[in-house]
Each structure stands twice: as structure tokens, then as C-alpha cells.
CSV table of C-alpha atoms and ligand atoms in Angstrom, one decimal:
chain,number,residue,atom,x,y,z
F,1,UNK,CA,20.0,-23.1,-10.2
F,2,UNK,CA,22.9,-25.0,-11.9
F,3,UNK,CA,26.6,-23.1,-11.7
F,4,UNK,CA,27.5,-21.5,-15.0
F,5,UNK,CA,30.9,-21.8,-15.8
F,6,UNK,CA,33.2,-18.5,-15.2
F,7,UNK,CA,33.9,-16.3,-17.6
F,8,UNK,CA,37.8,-16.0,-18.2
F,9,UNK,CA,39.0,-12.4,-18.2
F,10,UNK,CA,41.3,-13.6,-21.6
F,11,UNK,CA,37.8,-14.3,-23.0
F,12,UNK,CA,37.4,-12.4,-26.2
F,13,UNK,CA,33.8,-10.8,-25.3
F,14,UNK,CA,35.8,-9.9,-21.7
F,15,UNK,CA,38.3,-8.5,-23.7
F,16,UNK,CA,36.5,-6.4,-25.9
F,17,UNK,CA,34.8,-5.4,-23.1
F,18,UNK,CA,37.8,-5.1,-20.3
F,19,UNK,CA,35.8,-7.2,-18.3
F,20,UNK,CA,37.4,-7.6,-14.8
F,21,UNK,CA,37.5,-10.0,-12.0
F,22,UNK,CA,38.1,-7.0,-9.5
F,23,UNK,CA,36.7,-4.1,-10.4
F,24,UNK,CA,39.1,-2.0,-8.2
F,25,UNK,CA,41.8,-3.2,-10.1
F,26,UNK,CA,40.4,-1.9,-13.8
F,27,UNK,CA,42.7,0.9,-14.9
F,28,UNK,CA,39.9,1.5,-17.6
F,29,UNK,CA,39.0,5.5,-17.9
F,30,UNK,CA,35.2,4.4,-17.9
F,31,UNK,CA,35.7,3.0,-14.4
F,32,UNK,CA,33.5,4.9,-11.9
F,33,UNK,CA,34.3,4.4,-7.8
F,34,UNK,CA,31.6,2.1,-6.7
F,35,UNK,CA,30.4,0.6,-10.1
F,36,UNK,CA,30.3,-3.4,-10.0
F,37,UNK,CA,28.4,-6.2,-11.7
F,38,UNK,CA,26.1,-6.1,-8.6
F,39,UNK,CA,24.6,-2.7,-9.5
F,40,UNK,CA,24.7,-3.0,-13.2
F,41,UNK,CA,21.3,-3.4,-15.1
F,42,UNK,CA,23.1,-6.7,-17.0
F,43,UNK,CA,23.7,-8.6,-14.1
F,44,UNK,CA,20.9,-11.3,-12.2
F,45,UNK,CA,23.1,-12.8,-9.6
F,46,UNK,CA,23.5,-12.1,-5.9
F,47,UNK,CA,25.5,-9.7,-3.8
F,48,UNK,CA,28.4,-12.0,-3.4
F,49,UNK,CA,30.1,-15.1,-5.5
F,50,UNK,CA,29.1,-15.2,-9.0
F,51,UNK,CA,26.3,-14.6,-11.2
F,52,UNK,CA,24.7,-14.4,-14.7
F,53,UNK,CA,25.2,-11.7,-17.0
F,54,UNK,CA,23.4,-10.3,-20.4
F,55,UNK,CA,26.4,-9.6,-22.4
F,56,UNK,CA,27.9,-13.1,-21.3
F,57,UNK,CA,25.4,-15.6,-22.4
F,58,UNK,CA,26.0,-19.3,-20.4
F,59,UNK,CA,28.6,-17.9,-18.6
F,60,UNK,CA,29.2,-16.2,-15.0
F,61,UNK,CA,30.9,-13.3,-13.9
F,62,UNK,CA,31.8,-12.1,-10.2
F,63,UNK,CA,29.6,-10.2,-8.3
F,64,UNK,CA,32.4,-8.1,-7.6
F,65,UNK,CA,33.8,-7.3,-11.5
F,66,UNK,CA,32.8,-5.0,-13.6
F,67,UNK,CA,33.3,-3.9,-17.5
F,68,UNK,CA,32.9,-1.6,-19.9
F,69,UNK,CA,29.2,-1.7,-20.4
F,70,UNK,CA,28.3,-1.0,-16.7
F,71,UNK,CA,25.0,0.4,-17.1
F,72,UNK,CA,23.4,1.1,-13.7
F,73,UNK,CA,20.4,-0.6,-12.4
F,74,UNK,CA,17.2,1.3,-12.5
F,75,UNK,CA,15.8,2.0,-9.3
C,101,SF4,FE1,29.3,-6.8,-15.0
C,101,SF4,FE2,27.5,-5.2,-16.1
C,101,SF4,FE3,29.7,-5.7,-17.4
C,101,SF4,FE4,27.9,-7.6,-17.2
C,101,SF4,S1,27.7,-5.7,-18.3
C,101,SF4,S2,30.2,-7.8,-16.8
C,101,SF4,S3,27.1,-7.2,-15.2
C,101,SF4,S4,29.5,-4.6,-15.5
């Protein structure tokens, strides 16, 4: 599949959402240990590197970010 362009963390829709690169280095209250894009419902990519996200349409976010709207995966 073709690469989607990053999302920028100074994004507006990033910032709305305090979407983060890292999400160890959030300092957002909603920030639980553990939470990342890779176990949130929104997210289709892989493990590692970067991947698709619902809230982010055409854009990709890191596997290892997270924001506000973590939601976790159903089982
Ligand atoms: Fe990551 Fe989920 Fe936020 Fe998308 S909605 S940026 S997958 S935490």
C-alpha cells in the first residue's frame, strides 16, 4: 500500500485532539500507561512505523502515538 503522508503534531485535528508522536511523552490527564495508536479501535496499521488512522483521513500517524480519542480495540 502507498505511504500516507504523516500527520504533523501542529496539525489542527492533532491539536484538538493532543495527538502525539510519543505517547509517553503526552502530559494529557486522559493518558493511560500502555494506551497507543496500536491498540486503539481507530488505527489499521502495524505494530511498528506508521499507520492509518479514522480520525485522520489521508494521513498517518505512528504506531507508537496516541491522542485523546484512544478508544481500545475490541477483543
Ligand atoms: Fe492513535 Fe487512536 Fe488517536 Fe487515532 S484515534 S491518533 S489511532 S490514539
Amino acid at each position: 500500500a502507498a505511504e500516507l503522508p504523516p500527520v504533523s503534531e501542529s496539525d489542527p485535528t492533532a491539536k484538538a485532539l493532543g495527538y502525539v508522536e510519543d505517547a509517553k511523552k503526552t502530559t494529557n490527564a486522559k493518558y493511560k500507561a500502555g494506551d497507543d495508536c496500536t491498540n486503539c479501535q481507530f488505527y489499521s496499521g502495524g505494530p511498528t512505523g506508521r499507520g492509518p488512522c479514522q480520525l485522520f483521513p489521508g494521513k498517518s500517524v505512528n504506531a507508537k502515538g496516541w491522542c485523546v480519542s484512544h478508544t481500545p480495540k475490541k477483543a
